[in-house]
mmCIF file of C-alpha atoms in Angstrom:
data_model
loop_
_atom_site.group_PDB
_atom_site.id
_atom_site.type_symbol
_atom_site.label_atom_id
_atom_site.label_comp_id
_atom_site.label_asym_id
_atom_site.label_seq_id
_atom_site.Cartn_x
_atom_site.Cartn_y
_atom_site.Cartn_z
ATOM 1 C CA UNK A 246 20.713 -44.362 -89.976
ATOM 2 C CA UNK A 247 18.891 -45.578 -92.812
ATOM 3 C CA UNK A 248 20.958 -47.554 -95.902
ATOM 4 C CA UNK A 249 24.808 -46.928 -95.761
ATOM 5 C CA UNK A 250 26.640 -43.446 -95.740
ATOM 6 C CA UNK A 251 30.369 -42.877 -95.882
ATOM 7 C CA UNK A 252 32.529 -40.344 -94.331
ATOM 8 C CA UNK A 253 36.008 -38.282 -95.073
ATOM 9 C CA UNK A 254 38.120 -37.005 -92.635
ATOM 10 C CA UNK A 255 41.273 -35.522 -91.653
ATOM 11 C CA UNK A 256 44.356 -37.761 -89.462
ATOM 12 C CA UNK A 257 47.645 -36.538 -88.981
ATOM 13 C CA UNK A 258 48.297 -39.239 -91.534
ATOM 14 C CA UNK A 259 46.224 -38.313 -95.020
ATOM 15 C CA UNK A 260 42.547 -38.640 -95.088
ATOM 16 C CA UNK A 261 40.865 -41.881 -93.737
ATOM 17 C CA UNK A 262 37.510 -43.061 -94.830
ATOM 18 C CA UNK A 263 34.822 -44.717 -92.712
ATOM 19 C CA UNK A 264 31.693 -46.281 -93.857
ATOM 20 C CA UNK A 265 28.486 -47.729 -91.697
ATOM 21 C CA UNK A 266 24.766 -49.102 -92.293
ATOM 22 C CA UNK A 267 22.771 -49.752 -90.148
ATOM 23 C CA UNK A 268 23.775 -52.001 -87.774
ATOM 24 C CA UNK A 269 27.009 -49.978 -87.436
ATOM 25 C CA UNK A 270 30.401 -49.253 -88.545
ATOM 26 C CA UNK A 271 31.334 -51.726 -91.537
ATOM 27 C CA UNK A 272 34.573 -50.886 -92.811
ATOM 28 C CA UNK A 273 37.538 -48.214 -92.340
ATOM 29 C CA UNK A 274 40.779 -47.177 -95.732
ATOM 30 C CA UNK A 275 43.295 -45.784 -94.239
ATOM 31 C CA UNK A 276 44.874 -43.192 -96.455
ATOM 32 C CA UNK A 277 45.762 -44.349 -99.975
ATOM 33 C CA UNK A 278 48.731 -42.028 -101.476
ATOM 34 C CA UNK A 279 45.734 -39.733 -102.505
ATOM 35 C CA UNK A 280 42.920 -38.516 -101.088
ATOM 36 C CA UNK A 281 40.519 -39.588 -104.562
ATOM 37 C CA UNK A 282 42.757 -43.243 -104.564
ATOM 38 C CA UNK A 283 40.680 -42.855 -100.671
ATOM 39 C CA UNK A 284 37.022 -42.204 -102.231
ATOM 40 C CA UNK A 285 37.064 -44.737 -104.914
ATOM 41 C CA UNK A 286 38.773 -47.673 -102.573
ATOM 42 C CA UNK A 287 35.143 -46.573 -100.028
ATOM 43 C CA UNK A 288 33.784 -46.877 -103.644
ATOM 44 C CA UNK A 289 34.489 -49.761 -104.535
ATOM 45 C CA UNK A 290 33.897 -52.046 -101.178
ATOM 46 C CA UNK A 291 30.367 -49.919 -100.678
ATOM 47 C CA UNK A 292 28.716 -48.698 -103.700
ATOM 48 C CA UNK A 293 25.851 -47.839 -102.188
ATOM 49 C CA UNK A 294 26.374 -46.130 -99.762
ATOM 50 C CA UNK A 295 26.282 -42.029 -100.149
ATOM 51 C CA UNK A 296 28.680 -39.605 -98.745
ATOM 52 C CA UNK A 297 26.885 -38.594 -95.442
ATOM 53 C CA UNK A 298 27.420 -36.571 -92.190
ATOM 54 C CA UNK A 299 28.504 -39.498 -89.154
ATOM 55 C CA UNK A 300 25.821 -40.847 -87.148
ATOM 56 C CA UNK A 301 27.182 -40.773 -83.462
ATOM 57 C CA UNK A 302 28.379 -44.107 -83.039
ATOM 58 C CA UNK A 303 30.827 -43.438 -85.923
ATOM 59 C CA UNK A 304 31.364 -39.763 -84.558
ATOM 60 C CA UNK A 305 32.830 -41.734 -81.521
ATOM 61 C CA UNK A 306 34.901 -44.071 -83.803
ATOM 62 C CA UNK A 307 36.053 -41.146 -86.607
ATOM 63 C CA UNK A 308 37.442 -39.140 -83.704
ATOM 64 C CA UNK A 309 39.004 -42.229 -81.619
ATOM 65 C CA UNK A 310 41.145 -42.973 -85.010
ATOM 66 C CA UNK A 311 41.996 -39.240 -84.903
ATOM 67 C CA UNK A 312 43.531 -39.775 -81.625
ATOM 68 C CA UNK A 313 44.959 -42.932 -81.683
ATOM 69 C CA UNK A 314 47.057 -41.768 -85.641
ATOM 70 C CA UNK A 315 47.818 -38.555 -83.464
ATOM 71 C CA UNK A 316 49.608 -41.163 -80.934
ATOM 72 C CA UNK A 317 47.065 -40.927 -78.002
ATOM 73 C CA UNK A 318 45.391 -43.895 -75.866
ATOM 74 C CA UNK A 319 41.689 -44.039 -77.475
ATOM 75 C CA UNK A 320 39.057 -46.591 -76.246
ATOM 76 C CA UNK A 321 37.747 -47.670 -79.538
ATOM 77 C CA UNK A 322 36.148 -50.878 -77.188
ATOM 78 C CA UNK A 323 32.459 -49.504 -77.941
ATOM 79 C CA UNK A 324 31.899 -48.792 -81.641
ATOM 80 C CA UNK A 325 29.488 -50.812 -83.022
ATOM 81 C CA UNK A 326 30.999 -53.152 -85.392
ATOM 82 C CA UNK A 327 28.326 -54.894 -88.496
ATOM 83 C CA UNK A 328 29.626 -58.213 -88.775
ATOM 84 C CA UNK A 329 26.982 -59.291 -91.205
ATOM 85 C CA UNK A 330 28.762 -61.921 -93.745
ATOM 86 C CA UNK A 331 31.467 -62.092 -91.765
ATOM 87 C CA UNK A 332 32.921 -65.384 -91.117
ATOM 88 C CA UNK A 333 32.453 -66.322 -87.755
ATOM 89 C CA UNK A 334 35.961 -67.463 -87.375
ATOM 90 C CA UNK A 335 37.204 -64.359 -87.991
ATOM 91 C CA UNK A 336 34.797 -62.487 -85.995
ATOM 92 C CA UNK A 337 35.936 -64.584 -83.167
ATOM 93 C CA UNK A 338 40.140 -63.055 -84.219
ATOM 94 C CA UNK A 339 38.299 -59.464 -84.702
ATOM 95 C CA UNK A 340 37.075 -59.768 -80.656
ATOM 96 C CA UNK A 341 40.327 -60.969 -79.546
ATOM 97 C CA UNK A 342 42.292 -58.935 -81.468
ATOM 98 C CA UNK A 343 40.357 -55.698 -80.115
ATOM 99 C CA UNK A 344 41.443 -56.868 -76.898
ATOM 100 C CA UNK A 345 45.549 -56.748 -77.455
ATOM 101 C CA UNK A 346 46.350 -53.466 -75.373
ATOM 102 C CA UNK A 347 48.327 -50.595 -77.202
ATOM 103 C CA UNK A 348 51.548 -50.763 -76.950
ATOM 104 C CA UNK A 349 51.468 -54.812 -76.915
ATOM 105 C CA UNK A 350 51.829 -56.970 -79.638
ATOM 106 C CA UNK A 351 50.699 -61.297 -80.830
ATOM 107 C CA UNK A 352 51.725 -63.309 -82.492
ATOM 108 C CA UNK A 353 49.684 -65.262 -85.193
ATOM 109 C CA UNK A 354 50.703 -68.472 -83.339
ATOM 110 C CA UNK A 355 49.923 -66.962 -80.513
ATOM 111 C CA UNK A 356 46.357 -65.625 -81.376
ATOM 112 C CA UNK A 357 45.426 -68.929 -82.643
ATOM 113 C CA UNK A 358 46.419 -70.965 -79.624
ATOM 114 C CA UNK A 359 44.159 -68.315 -77.475
ATOM 115 C CA UNK A 360 41.443 -68.879 -79.715
ATOM 116 C CA UNK A 361 41.680 -73.009 -79.182
ATOM 117 C CA UNK A 362 42.433 -73.207 -82.585
ATOM 118 C CA UNK A 363 46.415 -73.885 -83.036
ATOM 119 C CA UNK A 364 46.751 -75.542 -85.948
ATOM 120 C CA UNK A 365 44.917 -72.392 -87.738
ATOM 121 C CA UNK A 366 47.343 -69.925 -87.951
ATOM 122 C CA UNK A 367 47.036 -69.141 -91.528
ATOM 123 C CA UNK A 368 43.519 -69.127 -90.838
ATOM 124 C CA UNK A 369 44.093 -66.509 -88.473
ATOM 125 C CA UNK A 370 46.635 -64.253 -91.114
ATOM 126 C CA UNK A 371 44.153 -64.750 -93.624
ATOM 127 C CA UNK A 372 41.408 -62.550 -91.175
ATOM 128 C CA UNK A 373 44.436 -60.493 -89.945
ATOM 129 C CA UNK A 374 44.642 -59.171 -94.245
ATOM 130 C CA UNK A 375 40.851 -59.424 -94.544
ATOM 131 C CA UNK A 376 39.846 -57.327 -91.364
ATOM 132 C CA UNK A 377 37.449 -54.199 -93.002
ATOM 133 C CA UNK A 378 37.222 -52.394 -89.596
ATOM 134 C CA UNK A 379 41.734 -51.122 -89.980
ATOM 135 C CA UNK A 380 42.306 -49.516 -86.100
ATOM 136 C CA UNK A 381 38.932 -50.216 -84.312
ATOM 137 C CA UNK A 382 39.956 -53.776 -84.898
ATOM 138 C CA UNK A 383 43.856 -53.229 -84.456
ATOM 139 C CA UNK A 384 45.314 -55.745 -86.462
ATOM 140 C CA UNK A 385 48.200 -54.304 -87.021
ATOM 141 C CA UNK A 386 48.754 -55.590 -83.591
ATOM 142 C CA UNK A 387 48.824 -58.908 -84.531
ATOM 143 C CA UNK A 388 52.398 -59.394 -86.465
ATOM 144 C CA UNK A 389 53.478 -63.021 -87.798
ATOM 145 C CA UNK A 390 55.566 -65.238 -86.037
ATOM 146 C CA UNK A 391 59.551 -63.186 -85.361
ATOM 147 C CA UNK A 392 56.951 -59.829 -84.731
ATOM 148 C CA UNK A 393 57.618 -58.326 -88.140
ATOM 149 C CA UNK A 394 55.527 -55.626 -88.823
ATOM 150 C CA UNK A 395 56.467 -54.717 -92.846
ATOM 151 C CA UNK A 396 53.164 -56.724 -93.716
ATOM 152 C CA UNK A 397 50.315 -53.995 -95.634
ATOM 153 C CA UNK A 398 46.302 -55.257 -95.196
ATOM 154 C CA UNK A 399 44.507 -53.577 -98.341
ATOM 155 C CA UNK A 400 42.923 -51.682 -96.013
ATOM 156 C CA UNK A 401 45.588 -50.384 -94.856
ATOM 157 C CA UNK A 402 46.102 -47.825 -98.177
ATOM 158 C CA UNK A 403 49.858 -46.974 -98.444
ATOM 159 C CA UNK A 404 50.250 -47.050 -94.515
ATOM 160 C CA UNK A 405 52.496 -50.340 -93.228
ATOM 161 C CA UNK A 406 51.975 -52.527 -89.731
ATOM 162 C CA UNK A 407 55.300 -50.373 -88.795
ATOM 163 C CA UNK A 408 53.816 -47.128 -89.237
ATOM 164 C CA UNK A 409 50.832 -47.901 -87.364
ATOM 165 C CA UNK A 410 52.622 -49.495 -84.064
ATOM 166 C CA UNK A 411 55.476 -47.129 -84.328
ATOM 167 C CA UNK A 412 52.892 -44.299 -84.202
ATOM 168 C CA UNK A 413 51.334 -46.038 -80.587
ATOM 169 C CA UNK A 414 55.591 -46.450 -79.679
ATOM 170 C CA UNK A 415 55.224 -49.867 -79.819
ATOM 171 C CA UNK A 416 58.963 -51.439 -81.271
ATOM 172 C CA UNK A 417 58.538 -53.915 -83.482
ATOM 173 C CA UNK A 418 61.481 -56.284 -84.292
ATOM 174 C CA UNK A 419 63.552 -54.779 -87.551
ATOM 175 C CA UNK A 420 62.397 -55.799 -90.850
ATOM 176 C CA UNK A 421 63.327 -59.343 -92.497
ATOM 177 C CA UNK A 422 66.449 -59.347 -94.454
ATOM 178 C CA UNK A 423 67.449 -61.767 -96.948
ATOM 179 C CA UNK A 424 68.756 -63.433 -95.222
ATOM 180 C CA UNK A 425 65.308 -64.018 -92.883
ATOM 181 C CA UNK A 426 64.164 -64.821 -96.146
ATOM 182 C CA UNK A 427 65.784 -66.969 -97.848
ATOM 183 C CA UNK A 428 67.776 -69.433 -95.215
ATOM 184 C CA UNK A 429 64.271 -71.193 -94.210
ATOM 185 C CA UNK A 430 63.976 -72.119 -97.638
ATOM 186 C CA UNK A 431 67.707 -72.873 -98.746
ATOM 187 C CA UNK A 432 68.200 -76.585 -98.901
ATOM 188 C CA UNK A 433 71.184 -77.193 -96.314
ATOM 189 C CA UNK A 434 74.216 -77.247 -97.528
ATOM 190 C CA UNK A 435 76.405 -80.563 -97.496
ATOM 191 C CA UNK A 436 80.013 -80.235 -95.334
ATOM 192 C CA UNK A 437 82.972 -80.553 -97.526
#
């Protein structure tokens, strides 16, 4: 590999993008509503990348992503990631997320505990939201407490965690209701 490259490829949910550099994959972009928006996002994130034919390591990642988004099982653990500039804590979160088997989920709190950083639930959530390696690092398998799966990360395009988990055959808890959102913050009523 020489410099940064990117490629756009077809999947069962739309046209995805992947970018790479000399050290490995630097990012994956799930489809936006239109292909031009996916390309625009890749250009914003990796302005120095050129559209190129993917090298072997990246081709393996593309094939794995396509298989996963078709509902198949694919092992992406051997795909080399370029973690340059990614904080050490986030790298640890991504390594743990990569070990979560297909069909299973963990909460932010469970990931924090597994990393022996039980007070770092917010930091885990932030690392997951900033994951540039969508699907290779299966951040959709890491959910908030209660196993709610409605949030979309920035590199997720128009695809939600719920949809990705559904493709994998996993059923997260139903969406939050208005009561789930308001009751935890509503002041308790005094008995009258």
